[in-house]
């Protein structure tokens, strides 16, 4: 298989692998939101269709892929492992309650590493007001690996998913994009504020039709929301908010806009919603929630395209982060 970056690649990307896995999983009466969204949801009732819902998400972070232990330290890595889960829970407009952490320590790790991990988990537990409810530790010949599972309860709109966007909806993001991964700029991806508060405010005003967090870059994540909703999208190139880090980031010659479109780990929310009324817009502003309108939802036959100045459009080609391809590139 020929890829733009050549070399030995898995023949499929992360979405195809995950899709193949999900297709093998049986349906279950407890499932209310099946796998494939930012969060799943299950009913705690004994029978079908009853009982309270619990919303959950799980992320695995690996040294050398999602953080550089030697550079950031274990406390920051532990914090990030919880923050990324909080971001996924925010995408469902749910209320985080508790997390469980599984840690695989590199063989020979000293006690200081373990203490720093505990400090990171404790810090984020206090900051985000979520309980650390347990976990597990193991030792293996490999990089530090942290798996966090976060549970919560549905917010004012229930569990918002990636499905539900319809043609005519507006597409918005909650903040500026790009440059998050540049370590020389402090690595915003390590220490960001998950948009939990903003998501719940949006839900209180019944705003989101569909939502996800931008973890792998707008150009890779927007198609996921479109696929789940069965729609296409138009993104107005000049309305994409570009983070100052995207202009300062080094390492290659990409433009700030390219970084905003394709970098991963911004952890802003991508929201599909009806055009906002004056009242709702004012209420959100009063609550300190910024929604930057970047485009609109169109029919699936129109694909996913960038609107350029004038009347030209260009396909929005995914160049965001794909962990499987990234891992293959490293070997
Ligand atoms: Mg997500």
mmCIF file of C-alpha atoms and ligand atoms in Angstrom:
data_model
loop_
_atom_site.group_PDB
_atom_site.id
_atom_site.type_symbol
_atom_site.label_atom_id
_atom_site.label_comp_id
_atom_site.label_asym_id
_atom_site.label_seq_id
_atom_site.Cartn_x
_atom_site.Cartn_y
_atom_site.Cartn_z
ATOM 1 C CA UNK A 1 0.000 0.000 0.000
ATOM 2 C CA UNK A 2 1.421 3.354 -0.992
ATOM 3 C CA UNK A 3 1.155 6.088 1.594
ATOM 4 C CA UNK A 4 2.187 9.701 1.418
ATOM 5 C CA UNK A 5 4.966 8.993 3.879
ATOM 6 C CA UNK A 6 6.094 5.737 2.265
ATOM 7 C CA UNK A 7 7.635 2.977 4.319
ATOM 8 C CA UNK A 8 5.911 0.038 5.918
ATOM 9 C CA UNK A 9 2.429 0.964 7.013
ATOM 10 C CA UNK A 10 -0.515 -0.921 8.341
ATOM 11 C CA UNK A 11 -2.799 -1.162 5.307
ATOM 12 C CA UNK A 12 -5.562 0.552 7.265
ATOM 13 C CA UNK A 13 -5.738 3.477 9.665
ATOM 14 C CA UNK A 14 -7.006 3.658 13.216
ATOM 15 C CA UNK A 15 -10.655 4.204 12.212
ATOM 16 C CA UNK A 16 -10.694 1.058 10.067
ATOM 17 C CA UNK A 17 -9.085 -1.060 12.802
ATOM 18 C CA UNK A 18 -11.475 0.236 15.447
ATOM 19 C CA UNK A 19 -14.413 -0.213 13.060
ATOM 20 C CA UNK A 20 -13.418 -3.833 12.502
ATOM 21 C CA UNK A 21 -13.230 -4.387 16.248
ATOM 22 C CA UNK A 22 -16.597 -2.750 16.962
ATOM 23 C CA UNK A 23 -18.296 -4.814 14.265
ATOM 24 C CA UNK A 24 -17.388 -7.976 16.181
ATOM 25 C CA UNK A 25 -18.880 -6.835 19.477
ATOM 26 C CA UNK A 26 -22.342 -8.215 20.302
ATOM 27 C CA UNK A 27 -25.291 -5.953 20.930
ATOM 28 C CA UNK A 28 -26.236 -5.881 24.613
ATOM 29 C CA UNK A 29 -29.426 -4.756 26.354
ATOM 30 C CA UNK A 30 -27.438 -2.541 28.746
ATOM 31 C CA UNK A 31 -26.019 -0.400 25.919
ATOM 32 C CA UNK A 32 -27.639 2.988 25.432
ATOM 33 C CA UNK A 33 -24.836 4.663 23.481
ATOM 34 C CA UNK A 34 -22.799 2.021 21.648
ATOM 35 C CA UNK A 35 -19.033 2.216 21.153
ATOM 36 C CA UNK A 36 -17.909 4.587 18.422
ATOM 37 C CA UNK A 37 -18.701 7.913 20.080
ATOM 38 C CA UNK A 38 -16.520 9.913 22.480
ATOM 39 C CA UNK A 39 -18.325 8.169 25.354
ATOM 40 C CA UNK A 40 -20.433 5.071 25.694
ATOM 41 C CA UNK A 41 -23.454 4.875 27.972
ATOM 42 C CA UNK A 42 -25.046 1.915 29.712
ATOM 43 C CA UNK A 43 -28.189 1.482 31.756
ATOM 44 C CA UNK A 44 -27.671 0.289 35.321
ATOM 45 C CA UNK A 45 -31.169 -1.205 35.427
ATOM 46 C CA UNK A 46 -31.736 -4.966 35.463
ATOM 47 C CA UNK A 47 -34.044 -4.966 32.449
ATOM 48 C CA UNK A 48 -34.007 -3.343 29.053
ATOM 49 C CA UNK A 49 -34.815 0.355 28.922
ATOM 50 C CA UNK A 50 -34.764 1.144 32.622
ATOM 51 C CA UNK A 51 -32.420 2.341 35.338
ATOM 52 C CA UNK A 52 -30.065 5.269 35.579
ATOM 53 C CA UNK A 53 -27.427 5.727 32.913
ATOM 54 C CA UNK A 54 -23.708 5.757 33.467
ATOM 55 C CA UNK A 55 -21.508 7.399 30.853
ATOM 56 C CA UNK A 56 -17.918 6.286 30.425
ATOM 57 C CA UNK A 57 -14.781 6.652 28.402
ATOM 58 C CA UNK A 58 -11.302 5.113 28.430
ATOM 59 C CA UNK A 59 -7.986 6.329 27.039
ATOM 60 C CA UNK A 60 -4.554 4.727 27.026
ATOM 61 C CA UNK A 61 -1.454 6.945 26.979
ATOM 62 C CA UNK A 62 2.038 5.673 26.211
ATOM 63 C CA UNK A 63 5.394 7.296 26.872
ATOM 64 C CA UNK A 64 6.907 8.377 23.562
ATOM 65 C CA UNK A 65 3.514 8.621 21.866
ATOM 66 C CA UNK A 66 1.263 10.841 24.005
ATOM 67 C CA UNK A 67 3.871 12.343 26.308
ATOM 68 C CA UNK A 68 7.644 12.327 26.668
ATOM 69 C CA UNK A 69 8.280 11.144 30.212
ATOM 70 C CA UNK A 70 11.877 12.371 30.276
ATOM 71 C CA UNK A 71 10.692 15.848 29.320
ATOM 72 C CA UNK A 72 7.403 16.318 31.179
ATOM 73 C CA UNK A 73 7.689 14.025 34.200
ATOM 74 C CA UNK A 74 5.243 11.450 35.494
ATOM 75 C CA UNK A 75 2.923 13.861 37.316
ATOM 76 C CA UNK A 76 2.112 15.710 34.084
ATOM 77 C CA UNK A 77 1.622 12.404 32.280
ATOM 78 C CA UNK A 78 -0.835 11.216 34.928
ATOM 79 C CA UNK A 79 -2.717 14.513 34.773
ATOM 80 C CA UNK A 80 -2.945 14.345 31.014
ATOM 81 C CA UNK A 81 -4.298 10.784 31.168
ATOM 82 C CA UNK A 82 -7.256 12.048 33.200
ATOM 83 C CA UNK A 83 -7.643 15.335 31.278
ATOM 84 C CA UNK A 84 -8.077 13.578 27.920
ATOM 85 C CA UNK A 85 -10.846 11.455 29.420
ATOM 86 C CA UNK A 86 -12.508 14.543 30.884
ATOM 87 C CA UNK A 87 -12.408 16.028 27.384
ATOM 88 C CA UNK A 88 -14.194 12.977 25.950
ATOM 89 C CA UNK A 89 -16.800 13.136 28.699
ATOM 90 C CA UNK A 90 -17.272 16.844 27.972
ATOM 91 C CA UNK A 91 -17.977 15.891 24.357
ATOM 92 C CA UNK A 92 -21.019 13.976 25.567
ATOM 93 C CA UNK A 93 -22.090 16.949 27.738
ATOM 94 C CA UNK A 94 -21.997 14.676 30.783
ATOM 95 C CA UNK A 95 -20.940 15.279 34.369
ATOM 96 C CA UNK A 96 -17.683 13.532 35.369
ATOM 97 C CA UNK A 97 -17.804 11.616 38.647
ATOM 98 C CA UNK A 98 -14.903 9.206 39.121
ATOM 99 C CA UNK A 99 -11.939 7.619 37.383
ATOM 100 C CA UNK A 100 -9.935 4.415 37.646
ATOM 101 C CA UNK A 101 -6.277 4.352 36.612
ATOM 102 C CA UNK A 102 -4.227 1.412 35.360
ATOM 103 C CA UNK A 103 -0.476 1.932 35.172
ATOM 104 C CA UNK A 104 2.218 -0.236 33.586
ATOM 105 C CA UNK A 105 5.570 0.866 35.003
ATOM 106 C CA UNK A 106 8.797 0.299 33.088
ATOM 107 C CA UNK A 107 10.811 -2.429 34.804
ATOM 108 C CA UNK A 108 13.330 -0.851 37.144
ATOM 109 C CA UNK A 109 11.268 2.295 37.709
ATOM 110 C CA UNK A 110 12.013 3.866 41.056
ATOM 111 C CA UNK A 111 9.665 4.936 43.790
ATOM 112 C CA UNK A 112 9.926 8.581 42.734
ATOM 113 C CA UNK A 113 8.149 7.764 39.472
ATOM 114 C CA UNK A 114 5.324 6.099 41.326
ATOM 115 C CA UNK A 115 5.040 8.997 43.777
ATOM 116 C CA UNK A 116 4.922 11.500 40.909
ATOM 117 C CA UNK A 117 2.126 9.554 39.203
ATOM 118 C CA UNK A 118 0.145 9.565 42.446
ATOM 119 C CA UNK A 119 0.707 13.302 42.787
ATOM 120 C CA UNK A 120 -0.584 13.873 39.249
ATOM 121 C CA UNK A 121 -3.713 11.797 39.827
ATOM 122 C CA UNK A 122 -4.348 13.563 43.148
ATOM 123 C CA UNK A 123 -3.918 17.021 41.620
ATOM 124 C CA UNK A 124 -6.357 16.427 38.781
ATOM 125 C CA UNK A 125 -8.810 14.768 41.133
ATOM 126 C CA UNK A 126 -8.925 17.945 43.200
ATOM 127 C CA UNK A 127 -8.883 20.346 40.231
ATOM 128 C CA UNK A 128 -11.681 18.632 38.332
ATOM 129 C CA UNK A 129 -13.592 17.461 41.407
ATOM 130 C CA UNK A 130 -13.586 13.822 40.295
ATOM 131 C CA UNK A 131 -12.895 10.881 42.592
ATOM 132 C CA UNK A 132 -10.010 8.526 41.967
ATOM 133 C CA UNK A 133 -11.866 5.306 42.724
ATOM 134 C CA UNK A 134 -9.159 2.716 42.188
ATOM 135 C CA UNK A 135 -6.849 1.168 39.668
ATOM 136 C CA UNK A 136 -4.085 -1.331 39.130
ATOM 137 C CA UNK A 137 -0.343 -1.339 38.636
ATOM 138 C CA UNK A 138 1.918 -3.714 36.766
ATOM 139 C CA UNK A 139 5.547 -3.783 35.690
ATOM 140 C CA UNK A 140 6.745 -4.717 32.216
ATOM 141 C CA UNK A 141 9.664 -4.274 29.831
ATOM 142 C CA UNK A 142 8.229 -1.311 27.998
ATOM 143 C CA UNK A 143 7.420 2.365 28.183
ATOM 144 C CA UNK A 144 5.301 3.869 30.956
ATOM 145 C CA UNK A 145 1.686 3.238 29.969
ATOM 146 C CA UNK A 146 -1.319 4.804 31.674
ATOM 147 C CA UNK A 147 -4.901 3.751 31.082
ATOM 148 C CA UNK A 148 -7.693 5.801 32.635
ATOM 149 C CA UNK A 149 -11.390 4.976 32.658
ATOM 150 C CA UNK A 150 -13.682 7.852 33.588
ATOM 151 C CA UNK A 151 -17.344 7.484 34.495
ATOM 152 C CA UNK A 152 -19.997 10.140 34.799
ATOM 153 C CA UNK A 153 -23.706 10.818 34.660
ATOM 154 C CA UNK A 154 -25.708 12.360 31.824
ATOM 155 C CA UNK A 155 -26.023 16.136 31.792
ATOM 156 C CA UNK A 156 -29.118 18.289 31.092
ATOM 157 C CA UNK A 157 -29.519 16.935 27.533
ATOM 158 C CA UNK A 158 -28.759 13.314 28.358
ATOM 159 C CA UNK A 159 -25.784 11.869 26.494
ATOM 160 C CA UNK A 160 -24.816 13.957 23.474
ATOM 161 C CA UNK A 161 -23.082 11.924 20.734
ATOM 162 C CA UNK A 162 -21.407 12.437 17.356
ATOM 163 C CA UNK A 163 -24.699 11.557 15.675
ATOM 164 C CA UNK A 164 -27.465 14.147 15.358
ATOM 165 C CA UNK A 165 -25.970 16.804 13.098
ATOM 166 C CA UNK A 166 -28.323 17.728 10.241
ATOM 167 C CA UNK A 167 -27.950 19.809 7.067
ATOM 168 C CA UNK A 168 -28.494 23.456 7.948
ATOM 169 C CA UNK A 169 -26.735 23.136 11.307
ATOM 170 C CA UNK A 170 -23.896 25.471 12.175
ATOM 171 C CA UNK A 171 -20.459 24.014 12.995
ATOM 172 C CA UNK A 172 -18.595 25.692 15.834
ATOM 173 C CA UNK A 173 -15.515 25.113 17.961
ATOM 174 C CA UNK A 174 -14.987 26.242 21.543
ATOM 175 C CA UNK A 175 -11.502 27.663 21.051
ATOM 176 C CA UNK A 176 -8.513 28.281 18.821
ATOM 177 C CA UNK A 177 -6.677 25.399 17.168
ATOM 178 C CA UNK A 178 -3.125 24.396 16.256
ATOM 179 C CA UNK A 179 0.372 24.176 17.712
ATOM 180 C CA UNK A 180 -0.650 22.242 20.791
ATOM 181 C CA UNK A 181 1.983 19.541 20.369
ATOM 182 C CA UNK A 182 5.027 21.815 20.080
ATOM 183 C CA UNK A 183 7.119 20.944 23.124
ATOM 184 C CA UNK A 184 9.187 24.108 22.893
ATOM 185 C CA UNK A 185 6.008 26.139 23.487
ATOM 186 C CA UNK A 186 5.266 24.295 26.695
ATOM 187 C CA UNK A 187 3.106 21.609 25.170
ATOM 188 C CA UNK A 188 -0.474 22.797 25.559
ATOM 189 C CA UNK A 189 -1.509 19.160 25.012
ATOM 190 C CA UNK A 190 -0.121 18.288 28.450
ATOM 191 C CA UNK A 191 -1.970 20.890 30.418
ATOM 192 C CA UNK A 192 -5.263 22.102 29.058
ATOM 193 C CA UNK A 193 -8.681 22.748 30.510
ATOM 194 C CA UNK A 194 -11.171 20.137 29.307
ATOM 195 C CA UNK A 195 -14.336 21.891 28.152
ATOM 196 C CA UNK A 196 -16.596 20.270 30.743
ATOM 197 C CA UNK A 197 -18.032 23.542 32.006
ATOM 198 C CA UNK A 198 -18.657 24.822 28.495
ATOM 199 C CA UNK A 199 -20.314 21.558 27.411
ATOM 200 C CA UNK A 200 -22.706 21.603 30.338
ATOM 201 C CA UNK A 201 -23.570 25.248 29.664
ATOM 202 C CA UNK A 202 -24.280 24.389 26.025
ATOM 203 C CA UNK A 203 -26.488 21.507 27.173
ATOM 204 C CA UNK A 204 -28.384 23.704 29.635
ATOM 205 C CA UNK A 205 -29.308 25.877 26.639
ATOM 206 C CA UNK A 206 -30.116 22.786 24.523
ATOM 207 C CA UNK A 207 -27.507 23.816 21.954
ATOM 208 C CA UNK A 208 -25.617 20.693 20.771
ATOM 209 C CA UNK A 209 -27.135 18.420 18.127
ATOM 210 C CA UNK A 210 -23.851 16.525 17.885
ATOM 211 C CA UNK A 211 -20.505 17.031 19.549
ATOM 212 C CA UNK A 212 -16.997 15.591 19.830
ATOM 213 C CA UNK A 213 -13.655 16.743 21.152
ATOM 214 C CA UNK A 214 -10.815 17.557 18.767
ATOM 215 C CA UNK A 215 -8.093 15.114 19.771
ATOM 216 C CA UNK A 216 -6.711 14.082 16.379
ATOM 217 C CA UNK A 217 -7.099 17.341 14.444
ATOM 218 C CA UNK A 218 -10.115 18.989 12.790
ATOM 219 C CA UNK A 219 -9.391 17.385 9.411
ATOM 220 C CA UNK A 220 -9.439 13.880 10.912
ATOM 221 C CA UNK A 221 -12.131 14.385 13.559
ATOM 222 C CA UNK A 222 -14.732 16.315 11.525
ATOM 223 C CA UNK A 223 -15.179 13.364 9.110
ATOM 224 C CA UNK A 224 -15.858 11.142 12.133
ATOM 225 C CA UNK A 225 -18.685 13.398 13.280
ATOM 226 C CA UNK A 226 -19.984 13.596 9.717
ATOM 227 C CA UNK A 227 -19.880 9.805 9.328
ATOM 228 C CA UNK A 228 -21.747 9.263 12.614
ATOM 229 C CA UNK A 229 -24.387 11.831 11.607
ATOM 230 C CA UNK A 230 -24.593 10.849 7.934
ATOM 231 C CA UNK A 231 -23.850 14.389 6.723
ATOM 232 C CA UNK A 232 -21.238 16.459 4.899
ATOM 233 C CA UNK A 233 -19.610 19.722 5.957
ATOM 234 C CA UNK A 234 -18.362 23.058 4.653
ATOM 235 C CA UNK A 235 -15.611 24.710 6.672
ATOM 236 C CA UNK A 236 -14.924 28.375 5.950
ATOM 237 C CA UNK A 237 -11.145 28.442 5.850
ATOM 238 C CA UNK A 238 -10.823 32.024 7.025
ATOM 239 C CA UNK A 239 -13.146 31.483 10.004
ATOM 240 C CA UNK A 240 -11.086 28.707 11.601
ATOM 241 C CA UNK A 241 -9.661 30.242 14.799
ATOM 242 C CA UNK A 242 -5.885 29.799 14.737
ATOM 243 C CA UNK A 243 -4.111 29.534 18.090
ATOM 244 C CA UNK A 244 -1.067 31.799 18.613
ATOM 245 C CA UNK A 245 0.977 28.617 19.213
ATOM 246 C CA UNK A 246 0.281 27.609 15.604
ATOM 247 C CA UNK A 247 2.202 30.661 14.413
ATOM 248 C CA UNK A 248 5.090 30.138 16.804
ATOM 249 C CA UNK A 249 5.448 26.378 16.381
ATOM 250 C CA UNK A 250 8.589 25.159 14.676
ATOM 251 C CA UNK A 251 9.744 21.861 13.250
ATOM 252 C CA UNK A 252 8.418 22.192 9.707
ATOM 253 C CA UNK A 253 7.268 24.747 7.167
ATOM 254 C CA UNK A 254 3.510 24.292 7.581
ATOM 255 C CA UNK A 255 1.413 27.440 7.787
ATOM 256 C CA UNK A 256 -0.447 28.342 10.995
ATOM 257 C CA UNK A 257 -3.724 27.511 9.222
ATOM 258 C CA UNK A 258 -2.445 24.058 8.264
ATOM 259 C CA UNK A 259 -1.510 23.459 11.887
ATOM 260 C CA UNK A 260 -4.970 24.586 12.996
ATOM 261 C CA UNK A 261 -6.644 22.219 10.522
ATOM 262 C CA UNK A 262 -4.438 19.184 10.984
ATOM 263 C CA UNK A 263 -2.606 19.221 14.339
ATOM 264 C CA UNK A 264 -3.975 16.989 17.055
ATOM 265 C CA UNK A 265 -4.631 17.430 20.742
ATOM 266 C CA UNK A 266 -6.373 20.783 20.811
ATOM 267 C CA UNK A 267 -9.093 19.298 23.036
ATOM 268 C CA UNK A 268 -11.603 21.926 22.007
ATOM 269 C CA UNK A 269 -15.165 20.818 21.294
ATOM 270 C CA UNK A 270 -16.576 20.609 17.777
ATOM 271 C CA UNK A 271 -20.298 21.334 17.991
ATOM 272 C CA UNK A 272 -23.087 21.015 15.439
ATOM 273 C CA UNK A 273 -26.048 23.170 16.419
ATOM 274 C CA UNK A 274 -28.952 25.208 15.109
ATOM 275 C CA UNK A 275 -28.157 28.867 14.372
ATOM 276 C CA UNK A 276 -28.065 30.560 17.787
ATOM 277 C CA UNK A 277 -30.826 32.971 18.753
ATOM 278 C CA UNK A 278 -29.722 36.372 20.048
ATOM 279 C CA UNK A 279 -30.855 35.346 23.534
ATOM 280 C CA UNK A 280 -28.926 32.091 23.564
ATOM 281 C CA UNK A 281 -25.801 33.721 22.158
ATOM 282 C CA UNK A 282 -25.975 36.406 24.845
ATOM 283 C CA UNK A 283 -26.585 33.858 27.598
ATOM 284 C CA UNK A 284 -23.593 31.790 26.501
ATOM 285 C CA UNK A 285 -21.403 34.875 26.352
ATOM 286 C CA UNK A 286 -22.533 35.818 29.853
ATOM 287 C CA UNK A 287 -21.457 32.366 31.039
ATOM 288 C CA UNK A 288 -18.072 32.798 29.408
ATOM 289 C CA UNK A 289 -18.664 30.184 26.699
ATOM 290 C CA UNK A 290 -17.106 31.065 23.352
ATOM 291 C CA UNK A 291 -18.456 29.449 20.206
ATOM 292 C CA UNK A 292 -16.462 30.201 17.064
ATOM 293 C CA UNK A 293 -18.570 29.427 14.003
ATOM 294 C CA UNK A 294 -16.404 27.746 11.382
ATOM 295 C CA UNK A 295 -18.884 26.398 8.873
ATOM 296 C CA UNK A 296 -22.075 24.485 8.316
ATOM 297 C CA UNK A 297 -23.464 21.023 7.916
ATOM 298 C CA UNK A 298 -24.537 19.989 4.401
ATOM 299 C CA UNK A 299 -25.864 16.830 2.784
ATOM 300 C CA UNK A 300 -23.602 13.769 2.691
ATOM 301 C CA UNK A 301 -23.336 13.922 -1.101
ATOM 302 C CA UNK A 302 -21.462 17.237 -0.802
ATOM 303 C CA UNK A 303 -18.578 15.664 1.100
ATOM 304 C CA UNK A 304 -16.333 17.590 3.458
ATOM 305 C CA UNK A 305 -14.833 20.686 1.897
ATOM 306 C CA UNK A 306 -13.044 23.899 2.748
ATOM 307 C CA UNK A 307 -14.586 27.131 1.487
ATOM 308 C CA UNK A 308 -11.885 29.428 0.188
ATOM 309 C CA UNK A 309 -12.239 33.171 -0.408
ATOM 310 C CA UNK A 310 -14.427 33.805 -3.444
ATOM 311 C CA UNK A 311 -16.542 30.820 -4.401
ATOM 312 C CA UNK A 312 -13.827 28.180 -4.626
ATOM 313 C CA UNK A 313 -13.817 25.093 -2.446
ATOM 314 C CA UNK A 314 -11.255 22.341 -1.861
ATOM 315 C CA UNK A 315 -11.588 18.937 -0.229
ATOM 316 C CA UNK A 316 -10.593 18.954 3.440
ATOM 317 C CA UNK A 317 -8.081 16.111 3.397
ATOM 318 C CA UNK A 318 -7.376 14.413 6.707
ATOM 319 C CA UNK A 319 -3.807 14.937 7.834
ATOM 320 C CA UNK A 320 -4.487 14.751 11.551
ATOM 321 C CA UNK A 321 -2.995 12.328 13.981
ATOM 322 C CA UNK A 322 -3.401 8.608 13.313
ATOM 323 C CA UNK A 323 -1.794 6.597 16.088
ATOM 324 C CA UNK A 324 -1.385 3.403 14.092
ATOM 325 C CA UNK A 325 0.294 5.126 11.168
ATOM 326 C CA UNK A 326 2.333 7.230 13.564
ATOM 327 C CA UNK A 327 3.498 4.107 15.384
ATOM 328 C CA UNK A 328 4.419 2.452 12.111
ATOM 329 C CA UNK A 329 6.412 5.495 11.068
ATOM 330 C CA UNK A 330 8.450 5.276 14.235
ATOM 331 C CA UNK A 331 9.613 1.695 13.608
HETATM 332 MG MG1 LIG B 1 -12.836 12.181 21.645
#
